[in-house]
XYZ file of C-alpha atoms in Angstrom:
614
model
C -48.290 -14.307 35.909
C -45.287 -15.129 37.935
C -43.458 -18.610 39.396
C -46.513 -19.386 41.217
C -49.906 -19.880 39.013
C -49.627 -20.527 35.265
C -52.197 -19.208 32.526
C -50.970 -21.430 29.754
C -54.369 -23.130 29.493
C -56.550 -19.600 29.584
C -58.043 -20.951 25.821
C -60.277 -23.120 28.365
C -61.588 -19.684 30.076
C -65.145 -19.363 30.762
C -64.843 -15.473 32.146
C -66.354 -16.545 35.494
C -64.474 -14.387 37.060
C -63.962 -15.997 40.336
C -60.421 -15.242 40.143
C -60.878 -11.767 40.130
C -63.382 -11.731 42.665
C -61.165 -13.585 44.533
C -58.687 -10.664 45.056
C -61.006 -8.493 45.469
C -63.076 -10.052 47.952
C -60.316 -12.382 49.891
C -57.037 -11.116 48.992
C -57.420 -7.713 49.278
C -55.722 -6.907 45.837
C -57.166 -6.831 42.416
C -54.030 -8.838 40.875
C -56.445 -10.113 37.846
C -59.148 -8.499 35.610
C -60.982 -9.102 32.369
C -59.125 -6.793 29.362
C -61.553 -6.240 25.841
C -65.056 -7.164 25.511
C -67.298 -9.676 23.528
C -65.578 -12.528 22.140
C -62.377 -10.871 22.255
C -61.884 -10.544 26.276
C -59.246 -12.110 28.196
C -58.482 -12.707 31.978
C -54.834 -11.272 32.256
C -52.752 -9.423 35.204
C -51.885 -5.653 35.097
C -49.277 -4.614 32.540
C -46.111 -4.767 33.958
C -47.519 -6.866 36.791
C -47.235 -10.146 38.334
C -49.805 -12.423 40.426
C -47.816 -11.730 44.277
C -50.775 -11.925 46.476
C -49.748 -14.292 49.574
C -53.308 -16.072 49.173
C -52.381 -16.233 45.324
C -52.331 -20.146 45.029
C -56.552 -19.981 45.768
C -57.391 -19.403 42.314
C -56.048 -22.716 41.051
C -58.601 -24.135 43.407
C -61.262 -21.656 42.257
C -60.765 -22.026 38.659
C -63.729 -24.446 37.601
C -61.861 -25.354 34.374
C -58.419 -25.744 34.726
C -57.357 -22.707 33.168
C -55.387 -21.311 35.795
C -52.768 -24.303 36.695
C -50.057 -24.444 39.601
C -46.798 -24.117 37.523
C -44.352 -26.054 40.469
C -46.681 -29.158 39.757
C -47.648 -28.490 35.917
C -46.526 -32.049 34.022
C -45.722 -33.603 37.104
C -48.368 -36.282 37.801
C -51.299 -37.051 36.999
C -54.378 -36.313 38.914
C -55.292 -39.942 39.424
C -52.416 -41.119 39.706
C -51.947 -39.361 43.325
C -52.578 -40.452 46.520
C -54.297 -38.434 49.437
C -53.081 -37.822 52.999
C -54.444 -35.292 55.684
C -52.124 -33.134 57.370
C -51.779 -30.306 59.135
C -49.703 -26.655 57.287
C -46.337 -26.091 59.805
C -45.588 -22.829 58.530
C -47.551 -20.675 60.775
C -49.871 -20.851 64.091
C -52.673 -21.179 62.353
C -52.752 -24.959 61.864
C -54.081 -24.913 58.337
C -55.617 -27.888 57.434
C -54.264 -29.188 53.812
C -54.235 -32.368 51.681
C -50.684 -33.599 50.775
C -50.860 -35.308 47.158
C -48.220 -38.093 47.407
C -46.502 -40.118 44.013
C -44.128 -42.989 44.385
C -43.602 -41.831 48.241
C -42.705 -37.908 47.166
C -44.813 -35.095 48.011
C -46.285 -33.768 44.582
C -48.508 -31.204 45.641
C -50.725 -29.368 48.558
C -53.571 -28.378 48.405
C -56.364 -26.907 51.216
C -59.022 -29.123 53.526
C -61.943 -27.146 54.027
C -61.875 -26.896 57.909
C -64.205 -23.673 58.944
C -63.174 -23.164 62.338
C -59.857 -22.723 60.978
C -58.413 -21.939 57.078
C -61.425 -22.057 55.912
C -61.435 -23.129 52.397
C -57.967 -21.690 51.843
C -54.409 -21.845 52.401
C -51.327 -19.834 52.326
C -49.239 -19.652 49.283
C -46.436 -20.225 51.979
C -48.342 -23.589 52.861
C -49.192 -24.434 49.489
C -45.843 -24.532 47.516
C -43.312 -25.144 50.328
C -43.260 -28.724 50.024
C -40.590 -28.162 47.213
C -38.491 -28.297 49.930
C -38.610 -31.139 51.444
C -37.209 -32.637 47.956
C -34.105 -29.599 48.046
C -30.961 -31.336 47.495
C -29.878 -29.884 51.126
C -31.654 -32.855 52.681
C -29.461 -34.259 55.098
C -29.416 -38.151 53.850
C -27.110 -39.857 56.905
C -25.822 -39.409 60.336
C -22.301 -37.843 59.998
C -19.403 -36.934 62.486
C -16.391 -34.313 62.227
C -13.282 -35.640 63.295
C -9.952 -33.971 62.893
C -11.887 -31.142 60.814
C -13.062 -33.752 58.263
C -16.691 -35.026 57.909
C -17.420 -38.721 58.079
C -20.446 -41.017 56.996
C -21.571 -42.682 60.124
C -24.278 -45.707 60.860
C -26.630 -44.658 63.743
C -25.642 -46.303 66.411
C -22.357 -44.809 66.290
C -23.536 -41.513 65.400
C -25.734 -41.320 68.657
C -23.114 -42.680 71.006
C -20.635 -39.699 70.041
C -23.641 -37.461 70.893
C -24.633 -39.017 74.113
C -20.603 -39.068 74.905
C -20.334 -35.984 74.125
C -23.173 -34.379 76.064
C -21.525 -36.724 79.658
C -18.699 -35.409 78.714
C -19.824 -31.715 79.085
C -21.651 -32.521 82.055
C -19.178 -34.334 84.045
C -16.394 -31.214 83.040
C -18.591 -28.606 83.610
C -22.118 -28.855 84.900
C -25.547 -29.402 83.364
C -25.884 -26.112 82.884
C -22.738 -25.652 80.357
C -25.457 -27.120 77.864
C -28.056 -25.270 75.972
C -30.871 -26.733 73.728
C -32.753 -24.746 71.436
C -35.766 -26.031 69.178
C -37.337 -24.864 66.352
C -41.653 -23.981 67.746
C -42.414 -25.628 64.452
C -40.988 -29.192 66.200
C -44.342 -31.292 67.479
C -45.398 -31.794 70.790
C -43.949 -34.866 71.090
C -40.203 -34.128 69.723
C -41.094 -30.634 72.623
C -42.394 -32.794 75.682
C -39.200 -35.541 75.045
C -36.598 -32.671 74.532
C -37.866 -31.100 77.779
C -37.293 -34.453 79.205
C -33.821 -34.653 78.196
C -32.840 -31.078 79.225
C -33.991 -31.847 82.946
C -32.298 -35.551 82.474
C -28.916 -34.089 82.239
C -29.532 -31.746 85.438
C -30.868 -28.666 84.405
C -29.700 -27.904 80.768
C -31.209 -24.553 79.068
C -33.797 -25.032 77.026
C -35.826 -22.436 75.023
C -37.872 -22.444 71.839
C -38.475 -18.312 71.947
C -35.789 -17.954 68.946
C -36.583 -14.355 67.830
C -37.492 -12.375 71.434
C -34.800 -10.565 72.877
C -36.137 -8.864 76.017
C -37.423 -11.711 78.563
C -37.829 -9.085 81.778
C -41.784 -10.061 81.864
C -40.919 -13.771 81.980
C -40.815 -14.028 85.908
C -44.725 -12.245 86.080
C -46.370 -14.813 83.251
C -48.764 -16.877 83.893
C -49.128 -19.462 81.600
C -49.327 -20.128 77.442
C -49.350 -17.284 75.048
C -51.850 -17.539 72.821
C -54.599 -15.327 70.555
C -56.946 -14.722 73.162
C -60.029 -16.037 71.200
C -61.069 -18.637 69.042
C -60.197 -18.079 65.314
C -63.769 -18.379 63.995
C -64.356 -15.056 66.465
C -61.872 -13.109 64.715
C -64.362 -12.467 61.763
C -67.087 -10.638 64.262
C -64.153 -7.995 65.546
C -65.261 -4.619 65.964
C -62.245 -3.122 67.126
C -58.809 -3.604 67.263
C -55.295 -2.742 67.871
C -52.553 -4.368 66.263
C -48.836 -3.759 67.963
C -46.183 -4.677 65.781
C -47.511 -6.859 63.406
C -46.910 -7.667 59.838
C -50.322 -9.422 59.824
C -50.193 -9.790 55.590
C -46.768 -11.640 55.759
C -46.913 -13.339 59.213
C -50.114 -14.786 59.159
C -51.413 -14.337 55.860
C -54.849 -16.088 56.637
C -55.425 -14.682 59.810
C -55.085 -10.962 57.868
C -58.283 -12.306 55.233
C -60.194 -13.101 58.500
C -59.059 -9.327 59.558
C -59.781 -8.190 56.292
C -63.020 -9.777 56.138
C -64.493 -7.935 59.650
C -63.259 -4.603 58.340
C -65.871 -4.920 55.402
C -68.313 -5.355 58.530
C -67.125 -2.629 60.287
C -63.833 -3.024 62.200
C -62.329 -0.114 63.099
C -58.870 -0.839 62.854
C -55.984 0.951 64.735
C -51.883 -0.102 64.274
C -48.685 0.856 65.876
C -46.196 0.410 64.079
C -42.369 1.609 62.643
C -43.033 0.749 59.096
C -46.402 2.198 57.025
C -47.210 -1.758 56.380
C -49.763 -2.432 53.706
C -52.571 -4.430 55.203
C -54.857 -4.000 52.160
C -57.898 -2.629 54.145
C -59.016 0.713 55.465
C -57.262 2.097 59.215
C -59.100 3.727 61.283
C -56.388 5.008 63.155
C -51.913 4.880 62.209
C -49.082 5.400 64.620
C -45.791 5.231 62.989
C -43.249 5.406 64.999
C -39.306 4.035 65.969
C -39.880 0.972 67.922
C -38.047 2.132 70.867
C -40.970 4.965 70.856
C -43.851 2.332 71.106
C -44.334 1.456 74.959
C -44.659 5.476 75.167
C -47.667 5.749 72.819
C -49.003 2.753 74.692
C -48.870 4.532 77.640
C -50.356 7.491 76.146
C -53.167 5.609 75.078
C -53.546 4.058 78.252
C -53.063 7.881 79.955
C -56.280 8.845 77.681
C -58.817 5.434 78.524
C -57.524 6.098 82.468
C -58.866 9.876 81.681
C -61.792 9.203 80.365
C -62.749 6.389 82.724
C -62.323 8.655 85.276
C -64.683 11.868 83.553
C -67.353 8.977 83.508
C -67.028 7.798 86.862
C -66.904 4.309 85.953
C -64.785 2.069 87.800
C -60.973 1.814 86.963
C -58.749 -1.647 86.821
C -55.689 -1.102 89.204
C -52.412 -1.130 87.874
C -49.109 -1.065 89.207
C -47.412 2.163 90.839
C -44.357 2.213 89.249
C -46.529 1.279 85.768
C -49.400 4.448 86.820
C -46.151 6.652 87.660
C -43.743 5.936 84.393
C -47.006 6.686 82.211
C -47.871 10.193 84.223
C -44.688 10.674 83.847
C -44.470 10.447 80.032
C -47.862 11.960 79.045
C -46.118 15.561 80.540
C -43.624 15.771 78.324
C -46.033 14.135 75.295
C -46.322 16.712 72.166
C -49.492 17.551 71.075
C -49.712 15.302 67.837
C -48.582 12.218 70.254
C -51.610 13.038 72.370
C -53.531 13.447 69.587
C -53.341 10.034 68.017
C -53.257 8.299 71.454
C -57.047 10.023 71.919
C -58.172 8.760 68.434
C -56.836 5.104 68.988
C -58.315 5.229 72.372
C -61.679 6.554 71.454
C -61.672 3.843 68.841
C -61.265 1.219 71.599
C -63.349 2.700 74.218
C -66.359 2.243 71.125
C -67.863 -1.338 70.028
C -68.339 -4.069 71.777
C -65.988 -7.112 70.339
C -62.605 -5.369 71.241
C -59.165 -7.281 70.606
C -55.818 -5.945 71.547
C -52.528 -7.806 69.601
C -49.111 -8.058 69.811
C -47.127 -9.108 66.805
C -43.574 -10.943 65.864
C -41.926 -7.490 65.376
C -43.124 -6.146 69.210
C -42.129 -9.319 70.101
C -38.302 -8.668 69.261
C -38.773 -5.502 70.703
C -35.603 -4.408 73.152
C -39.062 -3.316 75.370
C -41.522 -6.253 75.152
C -41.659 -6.755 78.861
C -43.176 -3.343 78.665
C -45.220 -3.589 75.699
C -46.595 -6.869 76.539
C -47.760 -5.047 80.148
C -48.885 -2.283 78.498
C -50.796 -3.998 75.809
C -52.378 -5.780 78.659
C -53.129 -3.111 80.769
C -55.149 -1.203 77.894
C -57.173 -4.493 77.093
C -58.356 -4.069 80.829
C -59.023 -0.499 80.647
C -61.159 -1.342 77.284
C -62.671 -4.899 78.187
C -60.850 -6.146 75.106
C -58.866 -9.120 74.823
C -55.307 -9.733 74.415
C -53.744 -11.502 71.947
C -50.319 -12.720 70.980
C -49.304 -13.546 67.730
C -47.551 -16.200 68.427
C -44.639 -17.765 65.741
C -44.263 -21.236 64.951
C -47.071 -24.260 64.443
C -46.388 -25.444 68.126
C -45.217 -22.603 69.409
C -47.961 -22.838 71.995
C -47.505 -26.372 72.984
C -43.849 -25.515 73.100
C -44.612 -23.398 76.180
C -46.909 -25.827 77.561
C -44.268 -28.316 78.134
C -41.555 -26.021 79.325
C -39.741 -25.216 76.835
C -38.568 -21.866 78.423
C -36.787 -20.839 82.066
C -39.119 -18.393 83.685
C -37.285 -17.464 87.093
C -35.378 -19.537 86.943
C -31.408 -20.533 86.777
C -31.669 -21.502 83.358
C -30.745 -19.460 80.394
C -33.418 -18.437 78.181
C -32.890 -18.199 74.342
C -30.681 -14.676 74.103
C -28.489 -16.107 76.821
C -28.059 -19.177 75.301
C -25.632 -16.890 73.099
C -24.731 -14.397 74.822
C -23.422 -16.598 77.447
C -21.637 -18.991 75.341
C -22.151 -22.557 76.422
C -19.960 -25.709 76.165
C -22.161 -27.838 74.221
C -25.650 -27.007 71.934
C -28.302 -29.056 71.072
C -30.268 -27.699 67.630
C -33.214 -29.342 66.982
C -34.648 -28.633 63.524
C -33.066 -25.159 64.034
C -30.915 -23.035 61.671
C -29.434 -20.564 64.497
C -28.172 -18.252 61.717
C -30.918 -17.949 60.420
C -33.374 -18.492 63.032
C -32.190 -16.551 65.921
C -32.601 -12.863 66.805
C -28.335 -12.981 67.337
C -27.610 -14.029 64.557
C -24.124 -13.080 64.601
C -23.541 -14.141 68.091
C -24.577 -17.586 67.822
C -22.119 -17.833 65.022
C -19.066 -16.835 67.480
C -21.083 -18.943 70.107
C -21.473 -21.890 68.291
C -17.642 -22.239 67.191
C -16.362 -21.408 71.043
C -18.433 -24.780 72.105
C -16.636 -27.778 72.288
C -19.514 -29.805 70.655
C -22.535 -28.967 68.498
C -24.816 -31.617 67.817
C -27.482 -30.911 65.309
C -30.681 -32.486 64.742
C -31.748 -31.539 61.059
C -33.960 -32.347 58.145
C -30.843 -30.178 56.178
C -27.454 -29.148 55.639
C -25.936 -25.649 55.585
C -22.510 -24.676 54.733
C -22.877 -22.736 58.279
C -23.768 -25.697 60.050
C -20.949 -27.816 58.461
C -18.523 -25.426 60.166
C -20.090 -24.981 63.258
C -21.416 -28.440 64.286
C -19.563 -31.795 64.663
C -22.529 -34.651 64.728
C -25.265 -34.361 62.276
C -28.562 -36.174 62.873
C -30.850 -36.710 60.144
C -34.584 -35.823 61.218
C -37.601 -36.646 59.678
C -39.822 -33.658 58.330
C -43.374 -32.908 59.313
C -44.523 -34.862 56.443
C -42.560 -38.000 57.354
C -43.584 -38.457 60.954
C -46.587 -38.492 62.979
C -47.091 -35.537 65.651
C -49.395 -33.515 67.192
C -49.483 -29.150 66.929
C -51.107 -26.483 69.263
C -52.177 -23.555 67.268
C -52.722 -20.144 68.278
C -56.172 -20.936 69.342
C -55.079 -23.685 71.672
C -56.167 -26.383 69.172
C -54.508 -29.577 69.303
C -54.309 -31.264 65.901
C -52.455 -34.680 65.317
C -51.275 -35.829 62.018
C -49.855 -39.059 60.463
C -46.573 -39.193 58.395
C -47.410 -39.641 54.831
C -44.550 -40.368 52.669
C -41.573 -43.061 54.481
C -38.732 -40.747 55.919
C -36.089 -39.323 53.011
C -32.682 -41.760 53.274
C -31.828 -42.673 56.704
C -33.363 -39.820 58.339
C -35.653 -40.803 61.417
C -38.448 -39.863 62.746
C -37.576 -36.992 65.663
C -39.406 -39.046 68.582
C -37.283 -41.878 67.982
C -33.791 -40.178 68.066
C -34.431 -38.933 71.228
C -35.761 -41.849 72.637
C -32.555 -43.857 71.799
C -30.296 -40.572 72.536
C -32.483 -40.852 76.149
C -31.689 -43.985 77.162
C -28.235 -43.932 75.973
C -27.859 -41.029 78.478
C -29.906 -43.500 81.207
C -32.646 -40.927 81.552
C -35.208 -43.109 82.783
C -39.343 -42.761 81.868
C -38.539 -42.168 78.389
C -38.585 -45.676 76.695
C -41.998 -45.240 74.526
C -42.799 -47.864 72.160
C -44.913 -46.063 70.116
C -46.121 -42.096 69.386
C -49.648 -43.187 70.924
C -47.785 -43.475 74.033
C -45.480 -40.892 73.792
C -48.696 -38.308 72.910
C -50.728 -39.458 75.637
C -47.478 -38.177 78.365
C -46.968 -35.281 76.266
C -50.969 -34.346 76.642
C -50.741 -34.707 80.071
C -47.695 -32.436 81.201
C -49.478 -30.121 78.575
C -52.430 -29.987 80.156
C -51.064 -28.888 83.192
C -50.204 -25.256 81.903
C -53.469 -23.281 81.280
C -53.560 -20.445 78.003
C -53.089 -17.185 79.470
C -51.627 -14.192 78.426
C -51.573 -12.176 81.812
C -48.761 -11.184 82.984
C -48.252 -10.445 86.521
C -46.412 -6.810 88.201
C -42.637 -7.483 87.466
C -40.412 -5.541 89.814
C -38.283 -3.110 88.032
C -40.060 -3.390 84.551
C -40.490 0.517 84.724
C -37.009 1.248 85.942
C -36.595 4.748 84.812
C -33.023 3.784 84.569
C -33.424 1.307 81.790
C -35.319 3.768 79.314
C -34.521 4.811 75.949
C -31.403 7.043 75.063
C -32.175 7.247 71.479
C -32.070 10.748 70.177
C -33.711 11.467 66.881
C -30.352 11.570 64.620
C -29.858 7.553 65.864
C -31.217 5.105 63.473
C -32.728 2.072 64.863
C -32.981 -1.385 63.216
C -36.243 -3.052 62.841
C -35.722 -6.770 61.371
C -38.623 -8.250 59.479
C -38.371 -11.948 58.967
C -39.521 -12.438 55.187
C -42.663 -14.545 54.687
C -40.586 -16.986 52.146
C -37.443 -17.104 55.095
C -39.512 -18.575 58.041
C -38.012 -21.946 58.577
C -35.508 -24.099 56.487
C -38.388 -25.735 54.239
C -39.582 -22.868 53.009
C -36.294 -21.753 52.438
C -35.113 -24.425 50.098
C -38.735 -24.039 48.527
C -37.487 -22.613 45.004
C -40.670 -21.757 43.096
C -41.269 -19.673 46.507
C -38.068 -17.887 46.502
C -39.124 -16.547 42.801
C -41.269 -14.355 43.761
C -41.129 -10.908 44.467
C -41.299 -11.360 48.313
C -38.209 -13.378 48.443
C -36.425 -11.213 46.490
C -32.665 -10.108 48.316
C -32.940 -8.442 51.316
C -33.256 -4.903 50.703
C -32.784 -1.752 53.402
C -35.991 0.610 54.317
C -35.429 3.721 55.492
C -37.589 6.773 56.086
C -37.333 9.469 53.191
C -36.613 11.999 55.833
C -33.577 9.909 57.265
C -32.482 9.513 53.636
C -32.419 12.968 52.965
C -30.577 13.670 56.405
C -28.313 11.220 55.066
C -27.642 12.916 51.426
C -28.951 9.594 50.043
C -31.003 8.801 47.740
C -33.252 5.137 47.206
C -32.574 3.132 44.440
């Protein structure tokens, strides 16, 4: 059935069924199904087939007899033999609520907490079996320091004093703002609020947390938090809605079953995107097109709910004149198909009464989000829907609460970071190679600085080259923290197995790294004190996804130049490649999902190309 569930107990079978319910009713796909009849049928997948569902891990829990098994965990330990922590899933921004089975202070298995307002009964396959890596042999076990091109084992204390002396060094030489810090959104609150701490300690050092956007022109008109607009229970009672950018299956694969689940009510569902994604439920209404093409058909769609506003004489939200003249502008030169599909979508929205309008991870790295995200915005007005922002990363919200960006500011916000090469870099739980939308640049960026210090849970060869003091961090299920999810729920959880090695607890390495860089107000004793600073600042910053008129957002100037023989590269971030525990996850990386990277192209640009898929 794949690396995932095992069948090798199916003699215990009672032909319930629930598992093949289960994808039919939750999952979307019909992975399992009852072959024969009498006494001589069998639950079994498809010929040829393998259980791949994202939500696949569910019918271990479903199975009322054991006959479908977890095969990471099969002969590992014994059920009562395992102790039970609460915790919270740090894959996503859903905040999953999950049960972390511990042995002889090792994670053995996960499995879901029944939390309604949330996950539900279920979790993520993502969630479920990525606690293989936390035991990955890339753990980073002690502090270590590169001198003269050679790595050295290194207590603490003098690991942290060559980072603080590096860092004054920088700083004295060049300025506070020759340093850059970026953070992984999947870091707590408290590791966020004391990072943000440091970065204006040392005088104005760049901070960002934003890893995969690449167009920040909107930044100066936001208003506060991103966030999903509604609560997640609300999501299920959806009428309409239009999803921009999204690949809701693979991104957020519980959210999509709470998507999946109001379509069998009703929802009339409408999606812009490049690629002709499976969501396994019915569309109402399908825009494919290049990404560089999608703030046009938003503004056609907006062009049509202004129009039709206006035949009803009912009152019109006012939007920007350079916004109102760019779209006039485009719907002239529109082709009749483009004008076609922009009506359908925006008779679909203009329809029902629970109306949601969101932007996903791939309109997010969008060369045009400023526009998008204004756009997106401006038809959720023109619709009385709300907006919604798919947000990436467990904290990714408290992140932003606590400043982890420059909006308007001097500072350099996550592209810049690389693009602008700094002196010194901070990573903080953060793979930049794999992580960042620049891949390639923070490579080049990372070996002009004259120090990298990194703040890890792992090792990569990359980093090894690149960086010159490696801290060992605690991971999520080693240290106590608190997560914002995409709701703008805070949920705190405890460590639950002692930290791997000498790795220490995030909080704690800054702390010491603080005060060995006399930043005062940072000397917290313990996390309830920490949390209850963080919670404050945090509270300051309300959830809001407006965003304000931006001068020059419109610029004529700064439009598209693609012509139709130009290929354009739209990079999906692989549900099993979303942070460095998953990563190192290896039952995971089985599947078909995490299989190489491969290269999608349109059959028309093939042919064009005298090429042929393989």
């Amino acid at each position: 059935m794949g690396p995932l569930v095992s069948a090798e107990e199916m003699s215990r079978c009672i032909h319930c069924t629930r598992c093949v319910r289960f994808g039919q009713e939750v999952a979307g796909v019909m992975e399992l199904g009852m072959n024969h009849r009498g006494q001589h049928s069998e639950i079994t997948s498809f010929l040829g087939r393998s259980v791949d569902s994202e939500l696949s891990g569910n019918m271990i829990d479903l199975c009322p007899v054991g006959a479908l098994t977890s095969k990471p965990f099969r002969y590992g330990a014994r059920t009562w033999e395992l102790s039970r922590r609460r915790s919270i899933a740090m894959h996503d921004a859903l905040g999953s609520n999950i049960v972390v089975q511990i042995k002889h202070d090792k994670v053995m298995r996960v499995v879901p907490l029944e939390n309604e307002a949330i996950n539900e009964c279920w979790i993520s396959d993502r969630d479920r079996f990525s606690y293989e890596g936390l035991n990955s042999s890339d753990r980073l076990s002690v502090p270590m320091i590169k001198r003269h091109g050679q790595w050295h084992e290194v207590d603490w204390a003098t690991a942290l004093g060559y980072a603080a002396h590096a860092l004054e060094g920088v700083k004295s030489q060049h300025g506070a703002q020759s340093i850059g810090i970026l953070a992984s959104p999947n870091s707590s609150l408290e590791e966020h609020f004391m990072l943000s701490a440091i970065a204006q300690g040392l005088g104005g050092a760049s901070i960002d947390s934003r890893l995969r956007q690449i167009d920040f022109s909107a930044d100066p008109g936001l208003s506060g938090a991103p966030w999903l607009g509604m609560a997640i229970e609300e999501v299920n009672q959806l009428q309409r809605l239009l999803l921009i950018g999204s690949f809701l299956r693979k991104d957020h694969p519980l959210l999509a079953s709470r998507v999946r689940a109001a379509a069998k009510q009703g929802l009339s569902l409408s999606m812009l995107h490049a690629v002709d994604d499976d969501l396994l439920m019915p569309l109402a209404n399908k825009a494919l097109l290049p990404p560089s093409q999608w703030p046009r058909m938003l503004a056609l769609i907006l062009k049509q709910l202004r129009s039709q506003l206006a035949l009803e004489a009912k009152p019109m939200p006012a939007v920007a004149p350079d916004m109102k003249d760019w779209v006039d502008r485009l719907a002239v030169s529109a082709s009749a198909e483009q004008m076609q599909i922009a009506k359908s979508i925006a008779q679909s929205l203009q329809s029902g009464e629970r109306k949601a309008v969101w932007i996903g991870s791939a309109a997010k790295s969008n060369p045009y989000f400023g526009r998008i995200h204004a756009l997106a915005q401006a038809i959720a007005e023109h619709c009385d829907a709300r907006l919604g922002i798919l947000v990436e990363g467990a904290n990714a919200v408290g992140a932003w609460q606590l400043g982890l960006q420059s909006i308007a500011s001097k500072q350099a916000n996550a592209k810049q970071l690389m693009a602008q090469a700094k002196k010194a870099y901070v990573l903080y739980q953060v793979e930049p190679e794999l992580d960042h939308a620049a891949a390639d640049g923070c490579l080049s960026a990372m070996s002009a600085a004259d120090t990298v210090i990194a703040m890890s849970a792992y090792r990569s060869e990359a980093m090894m080259r690149y960086a010159d003091c490696l801290l060992p961090i605690a991971a999520f299920t080693e240290t106590s923290g608190t997560v914002v999810n995409m709701e703008g729920r805070r949920q705190s959880y405890s460590a639950v197995v002692k930290p791997f090695a000498q790795s220490r607890p995030g909080w704690k390495v800054l702390r010491v790294l603080a005060d060995l860089l006399q930043i005062p107000s940072l000397a917290f004793e313990t996390i309830e004190d920490l949390r209850v600073s963080a919670f404050a600042k945090a509270d300051a910053c309300a959830l809001s996804n407006q965003v304000h008129h931006v001068s020059g957002l419109f610029d004529t100037s700064t439009d598209s130049l693609t012509s139709q023989d130009s290929f354009e590269r739209l990079a999906e971030i692989p549900i099993y490649a979303c942070d460095g525990v998953v990563r190192r996850a290896a039952s995971l990386q089985m599947t078909r999902d995490a299989r190489l990277p491969a290269l999608r192209m349109n059959p028309g640009a093939l042919h064009r190309l005298n090429a042929a898929a393989t």
